[in-house]
CSV table of C-alpha atoms in Angstrom, one decimal:
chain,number,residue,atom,x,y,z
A,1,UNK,CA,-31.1,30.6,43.4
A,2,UNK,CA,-28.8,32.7,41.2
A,3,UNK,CA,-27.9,35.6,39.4
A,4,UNK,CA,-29.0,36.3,35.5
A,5,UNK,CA,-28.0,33.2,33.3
A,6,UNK,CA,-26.5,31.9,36.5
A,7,UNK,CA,-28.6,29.6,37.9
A,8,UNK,CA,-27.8,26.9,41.3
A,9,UNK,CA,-29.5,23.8,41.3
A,10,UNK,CA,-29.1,20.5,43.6
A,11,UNK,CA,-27.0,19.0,40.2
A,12,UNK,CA,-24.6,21.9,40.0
A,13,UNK,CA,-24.6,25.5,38.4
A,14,UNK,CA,-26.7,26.0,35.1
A,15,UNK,CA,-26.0,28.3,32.4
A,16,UNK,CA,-28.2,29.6,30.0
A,17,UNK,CA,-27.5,31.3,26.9
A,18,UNK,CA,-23.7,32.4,25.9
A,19,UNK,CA,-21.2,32.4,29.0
A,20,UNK,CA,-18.1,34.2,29.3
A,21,UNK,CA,-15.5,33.3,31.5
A,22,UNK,CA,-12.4,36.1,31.8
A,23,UNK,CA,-10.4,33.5,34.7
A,24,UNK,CA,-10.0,30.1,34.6
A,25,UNK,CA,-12.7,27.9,35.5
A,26,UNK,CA,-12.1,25.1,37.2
A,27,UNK,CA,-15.7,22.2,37.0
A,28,UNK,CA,-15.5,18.3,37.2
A,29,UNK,CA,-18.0,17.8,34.4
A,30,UNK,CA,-19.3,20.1,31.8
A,31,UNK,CA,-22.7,19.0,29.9
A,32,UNK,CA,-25.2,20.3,27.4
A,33,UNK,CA,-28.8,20.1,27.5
A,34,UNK,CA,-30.4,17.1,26.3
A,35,UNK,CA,-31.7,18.4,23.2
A,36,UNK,CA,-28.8,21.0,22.4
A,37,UNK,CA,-24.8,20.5,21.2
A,38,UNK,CA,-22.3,22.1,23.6
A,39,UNK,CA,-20.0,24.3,22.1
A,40,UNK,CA,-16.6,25.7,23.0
A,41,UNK,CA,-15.5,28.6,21.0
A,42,UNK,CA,-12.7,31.4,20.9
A,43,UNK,CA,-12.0,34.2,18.9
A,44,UNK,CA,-8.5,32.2,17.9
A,45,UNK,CA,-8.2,28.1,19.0
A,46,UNK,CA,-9.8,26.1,21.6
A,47,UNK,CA,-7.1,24.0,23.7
A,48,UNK,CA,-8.1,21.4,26.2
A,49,UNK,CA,-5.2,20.1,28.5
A,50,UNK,CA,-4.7,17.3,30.6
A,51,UNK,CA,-2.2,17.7,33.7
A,52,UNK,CA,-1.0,14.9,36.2
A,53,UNK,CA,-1.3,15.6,39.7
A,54,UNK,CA,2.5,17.7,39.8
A,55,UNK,CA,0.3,20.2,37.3
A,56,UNK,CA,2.5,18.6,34.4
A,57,UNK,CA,0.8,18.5,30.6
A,58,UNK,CA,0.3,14.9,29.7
A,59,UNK,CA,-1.5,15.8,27.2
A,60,UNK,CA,-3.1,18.5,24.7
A,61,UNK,CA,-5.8,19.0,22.2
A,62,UNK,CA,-6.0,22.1,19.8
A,63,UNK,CA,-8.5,23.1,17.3
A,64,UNK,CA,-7.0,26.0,15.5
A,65,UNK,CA,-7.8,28.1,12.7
A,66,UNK,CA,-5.7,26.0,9.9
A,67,UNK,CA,-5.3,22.5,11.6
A,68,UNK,CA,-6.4,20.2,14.6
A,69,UNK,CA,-3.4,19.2,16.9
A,70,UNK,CA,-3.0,16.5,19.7
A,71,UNK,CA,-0.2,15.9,21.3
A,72,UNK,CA,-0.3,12.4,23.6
A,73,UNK,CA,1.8,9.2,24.1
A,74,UNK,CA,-1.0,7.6,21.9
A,75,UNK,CA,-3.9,8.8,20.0
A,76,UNK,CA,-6.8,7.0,19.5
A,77,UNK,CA,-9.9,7.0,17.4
A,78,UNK,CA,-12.7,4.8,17.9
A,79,UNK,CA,-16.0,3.7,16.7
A,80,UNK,CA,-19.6,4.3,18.2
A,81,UNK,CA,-20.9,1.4,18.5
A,82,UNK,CA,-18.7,-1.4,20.2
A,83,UNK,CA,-15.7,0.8,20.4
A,84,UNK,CA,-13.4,-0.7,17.9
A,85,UNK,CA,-9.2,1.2,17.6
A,86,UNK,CA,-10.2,2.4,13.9
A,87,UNK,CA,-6.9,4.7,14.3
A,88,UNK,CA,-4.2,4.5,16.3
A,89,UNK,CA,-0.6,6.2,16.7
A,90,UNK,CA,2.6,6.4,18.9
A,91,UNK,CA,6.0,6.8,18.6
A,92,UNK,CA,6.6,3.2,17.8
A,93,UNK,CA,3.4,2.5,15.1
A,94,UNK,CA,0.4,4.1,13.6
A,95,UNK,CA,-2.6,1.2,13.2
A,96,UNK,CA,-5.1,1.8,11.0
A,97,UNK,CA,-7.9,-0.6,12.2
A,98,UNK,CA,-10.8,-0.8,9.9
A,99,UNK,CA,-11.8,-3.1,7.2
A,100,UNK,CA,-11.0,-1.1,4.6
A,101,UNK,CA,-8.6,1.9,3.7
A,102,UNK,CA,-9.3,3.6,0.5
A,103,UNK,CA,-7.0,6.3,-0.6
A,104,UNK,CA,-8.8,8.4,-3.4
A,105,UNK,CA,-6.5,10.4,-4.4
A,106,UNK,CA,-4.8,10.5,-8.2
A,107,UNK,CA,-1.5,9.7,-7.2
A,108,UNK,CA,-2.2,6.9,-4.8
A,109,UNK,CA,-0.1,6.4,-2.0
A,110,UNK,CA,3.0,7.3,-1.2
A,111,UNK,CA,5.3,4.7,0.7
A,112,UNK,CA,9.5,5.9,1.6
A,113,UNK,CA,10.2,2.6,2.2
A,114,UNK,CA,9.3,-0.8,2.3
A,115,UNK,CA,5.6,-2.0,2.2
A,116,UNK,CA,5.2,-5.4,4.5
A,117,UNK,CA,1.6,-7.0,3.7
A,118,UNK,CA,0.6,-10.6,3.4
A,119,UNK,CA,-2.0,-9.7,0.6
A,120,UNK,CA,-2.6,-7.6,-2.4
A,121,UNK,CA,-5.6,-6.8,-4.5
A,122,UNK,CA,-7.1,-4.6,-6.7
A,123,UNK,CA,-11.1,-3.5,-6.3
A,124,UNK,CA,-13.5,-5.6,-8.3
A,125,UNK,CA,-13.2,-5.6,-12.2
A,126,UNK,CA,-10.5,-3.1,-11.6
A,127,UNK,CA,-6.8,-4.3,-13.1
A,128,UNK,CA,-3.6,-4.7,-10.3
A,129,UNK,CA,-0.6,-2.6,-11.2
A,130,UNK,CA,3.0,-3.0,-9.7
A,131,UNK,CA,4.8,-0.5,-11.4
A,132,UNK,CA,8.5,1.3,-11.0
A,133,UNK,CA,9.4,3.8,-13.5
A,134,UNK,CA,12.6,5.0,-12.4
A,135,UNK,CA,14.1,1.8,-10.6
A,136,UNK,CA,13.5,-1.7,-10.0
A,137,UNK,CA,10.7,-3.8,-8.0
A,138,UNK,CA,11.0,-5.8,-5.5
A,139,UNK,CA,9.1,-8.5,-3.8
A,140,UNK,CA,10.4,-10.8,-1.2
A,141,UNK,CA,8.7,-13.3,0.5
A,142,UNK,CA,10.8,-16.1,2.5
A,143,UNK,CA,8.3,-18.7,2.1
A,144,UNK,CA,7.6,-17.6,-1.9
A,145,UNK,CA,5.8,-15.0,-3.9
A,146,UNK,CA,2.3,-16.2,-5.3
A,147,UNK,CA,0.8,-13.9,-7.7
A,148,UNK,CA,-2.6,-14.4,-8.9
A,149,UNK,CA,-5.0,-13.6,-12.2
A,150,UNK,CA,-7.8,-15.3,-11.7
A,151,UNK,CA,-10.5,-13.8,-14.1
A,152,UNK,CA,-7.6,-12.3,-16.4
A,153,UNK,CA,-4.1,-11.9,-17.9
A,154,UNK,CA,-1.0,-11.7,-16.2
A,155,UNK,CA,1.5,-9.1,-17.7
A,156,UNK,CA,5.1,-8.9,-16.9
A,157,UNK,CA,7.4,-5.7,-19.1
A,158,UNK,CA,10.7,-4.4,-18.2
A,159,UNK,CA,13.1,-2.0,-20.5
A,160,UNK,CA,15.8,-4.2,-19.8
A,161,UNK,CA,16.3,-8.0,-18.7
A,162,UNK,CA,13.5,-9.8,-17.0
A,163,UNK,CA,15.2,-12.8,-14.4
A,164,UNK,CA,13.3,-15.6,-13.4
A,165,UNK,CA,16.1,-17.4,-11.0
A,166,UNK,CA,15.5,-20.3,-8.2
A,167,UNK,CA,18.4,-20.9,-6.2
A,168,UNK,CA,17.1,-24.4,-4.8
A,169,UNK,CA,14.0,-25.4,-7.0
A,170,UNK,CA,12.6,-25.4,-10.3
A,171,UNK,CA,10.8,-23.1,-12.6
A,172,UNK,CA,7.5,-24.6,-13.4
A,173,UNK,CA,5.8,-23.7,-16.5
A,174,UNK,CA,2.1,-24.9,-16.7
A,175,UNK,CA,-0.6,-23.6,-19.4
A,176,UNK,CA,-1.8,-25.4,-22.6
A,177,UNK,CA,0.0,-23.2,-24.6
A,178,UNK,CA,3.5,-21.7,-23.6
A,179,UNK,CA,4.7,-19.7,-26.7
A,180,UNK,CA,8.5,-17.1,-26.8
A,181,UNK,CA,8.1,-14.8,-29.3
A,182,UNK,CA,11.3,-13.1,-31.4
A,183,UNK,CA,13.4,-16.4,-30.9
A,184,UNK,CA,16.5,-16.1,-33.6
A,185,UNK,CA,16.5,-19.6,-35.8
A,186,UNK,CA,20.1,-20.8,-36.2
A,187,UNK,CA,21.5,-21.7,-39.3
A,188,UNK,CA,23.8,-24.6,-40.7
A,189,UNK,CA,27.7,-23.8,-41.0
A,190,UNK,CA,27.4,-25.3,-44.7
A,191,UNK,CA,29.0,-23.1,-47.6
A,192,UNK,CA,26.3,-24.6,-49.7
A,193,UNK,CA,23.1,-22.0,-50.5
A,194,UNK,CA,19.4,-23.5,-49.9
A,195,UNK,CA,18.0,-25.2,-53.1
A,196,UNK,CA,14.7,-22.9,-54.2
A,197,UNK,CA,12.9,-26.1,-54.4
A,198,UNK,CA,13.2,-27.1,-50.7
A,199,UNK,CA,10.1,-27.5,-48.8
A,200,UNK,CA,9.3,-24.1,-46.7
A,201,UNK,CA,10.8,-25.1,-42.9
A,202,UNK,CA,7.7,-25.3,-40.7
A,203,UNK,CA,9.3,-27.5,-37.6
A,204,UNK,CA,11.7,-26.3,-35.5
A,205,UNK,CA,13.7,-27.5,-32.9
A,206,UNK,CA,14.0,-25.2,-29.2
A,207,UNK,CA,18.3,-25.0,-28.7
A,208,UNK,CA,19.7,-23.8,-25.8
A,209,UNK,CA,23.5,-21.5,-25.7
A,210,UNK,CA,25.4,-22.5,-22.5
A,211,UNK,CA,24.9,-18.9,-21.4
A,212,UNK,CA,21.2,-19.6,-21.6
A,213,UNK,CA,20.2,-18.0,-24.9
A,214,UNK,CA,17.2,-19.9,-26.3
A,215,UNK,CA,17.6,-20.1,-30.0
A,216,UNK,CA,15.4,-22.3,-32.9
A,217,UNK,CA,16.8,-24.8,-35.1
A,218,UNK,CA,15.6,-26.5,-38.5
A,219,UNK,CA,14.1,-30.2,-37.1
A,220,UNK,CA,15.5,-32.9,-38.4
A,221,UNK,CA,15.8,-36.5,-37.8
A,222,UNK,CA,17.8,-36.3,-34.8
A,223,UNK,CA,18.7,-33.2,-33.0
A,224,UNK,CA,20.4,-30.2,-35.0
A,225,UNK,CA,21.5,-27.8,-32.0
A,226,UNK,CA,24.8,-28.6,-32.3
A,227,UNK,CA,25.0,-27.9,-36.3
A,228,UNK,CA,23.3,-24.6,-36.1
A,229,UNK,CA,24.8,-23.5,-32.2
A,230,UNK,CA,26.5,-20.6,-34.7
A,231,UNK,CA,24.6,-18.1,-33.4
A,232,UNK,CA,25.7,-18.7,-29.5
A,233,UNK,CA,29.2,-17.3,-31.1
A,234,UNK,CA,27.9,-13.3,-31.3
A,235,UNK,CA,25.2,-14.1,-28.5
C-alpha cells in the first residue's frame, strides 16, 4: 500500500512526516490532518501560481524573506465568518471595508491629494484637528460645509486673513454672546482735546469701512460712524 512515508489509500496518497519533492508535483487538492497545520516551506520563498488553460500566469502569491507579494487583477481579503470584502484593490480602487480604520501611527496618515468623505470625527473625548502648516485648507462641499462641536469649543487660527464669503446667501451668526476682540475705536475729526472731566466712554457704537473694516465708535444720540469713519482713511 506504499513505500516509507508514502502511503495509497482509497482518498488519495498520504504523507507522513516531512516530504520532499525535487520535480514538480502536480495534485488537485492538498490537505492537512485534522488536528495538524499544513505547511509549505523553502529554504528561500514559497510561490503559489495560478495559470489559465494556455499555461499563462493569472496570478501569483509570494511569501519571501522581507515581504509578501501578490500579484492579481484584484486582491481580496475577507472575513471568517459571513465573508465580508474587509480589503480590497485593483487598478482602478483599493476598498477598505470594515467598520473602522484606525491608523496608530504618530504621524497619522498621509494623503497626496484630495480626501472625499461625507463625515469626519474624532474618537471620543478626543479633540478634531484640521491643520495646514505650510499652505492653506480646503473644504468643499457643493451642497455646504457643516462643522460640528457638540460637547466643546470651535477654534478657527490662521497667520494671515481668515475669509468667511457667501456668494448667494447670508452669514448667520447665532450664540448669546458674539464678541470681536482688538476692534480699533474711531475718533472725532475735532481740533478740540477731551475735557478731563468727561464721563469715561463705556458705549460704543459697531462702524463698518466700505472695504469691510469693522471699527468702534463713541455712542451717541444718533449714529456717530460718519464723524469718527477717520480711521477707514489708513485702513
Amino acid at each position: 500500500d506504499g513505500m516509507g512515508n508514502l502511503r495509497v489509500t482509497k482518498k488519495g496518497i498520504r504523507l507522513e512526516g516531512i516530504s520532499e519533492f525535487l520535480l514538480p508535483l502536480y495534485v488537485k487538492e492538498i490537505h492537512s490532518r485534522k488536528d495538524s497545520p499544513l505547511v509549505l516551506q523553502s529554504d528561500r520563498n514559497v510561490t503559489v501560481n495560478a495559470r489559465n488553460h494556455m499555461g499563462q500566469l493569472t496570478g501569483q502569491l509570494t511569501v519571501g524573506a522581507d515581504a509578501v507579494e501578490a500579484q492579481c487583477k484584484r486582491f481580496e481579503v475577507r472575513a471568517s465568518g459571513g465573508g465580508k470584502v474587509l480589503f480590497s484593490a485593483d487598478e482602478d480602487e483599493i476598498v477598505i471595508g470594515a467598520d473602522r480604520l484606525k491608523v496608530t501611527g504618530t504621524e497619522g496618515a498621509v494623503f497626496g491629494h484630495s480626501v472625499e468623505t461625507p463625515h469626519i470625527r474624532a474618537e471620543p473625548s478626543q479633540d478634531l484637528k484640521l491643520e495646514s502648516p505650510t499652505r492653506s485648507l480646503v473644504m468643499e462641499a457643493p451642497r455646504g460645509v457643516q462643522v460640528n462641536a457638540a460637547a466643546g469649543d470651535l477654534k478657527a487660527t490662521c497667520r494671515k486673513e481668515l475669509h468667511l464669503q457667501s456668494t448667494e446667501g447670508e452669514i448667520f451668526l447665532n450664540a448669546d454672546t458674539i464678541r470681536l476682540g482688538n476692534l480699533p475705536v474711531g475718533s472725532f475729526s475735532s481740533s478740540s482735546s477731551p475735557s478731563s472731566s468727561a464721563p469715561r466712554q463705556t458705549i460704543y457704537e459697531l462702524c463698518v469701512c466700505p472695504n469691510g473694516k469693522l471699527y468702534l465708535s463713541p455712542a451717541g444720540a444718533g449714529s456717530t460712524c460718519q464723524s469718527s469713519s477717520n480711521i477707514c482713511l489708513w485702513s
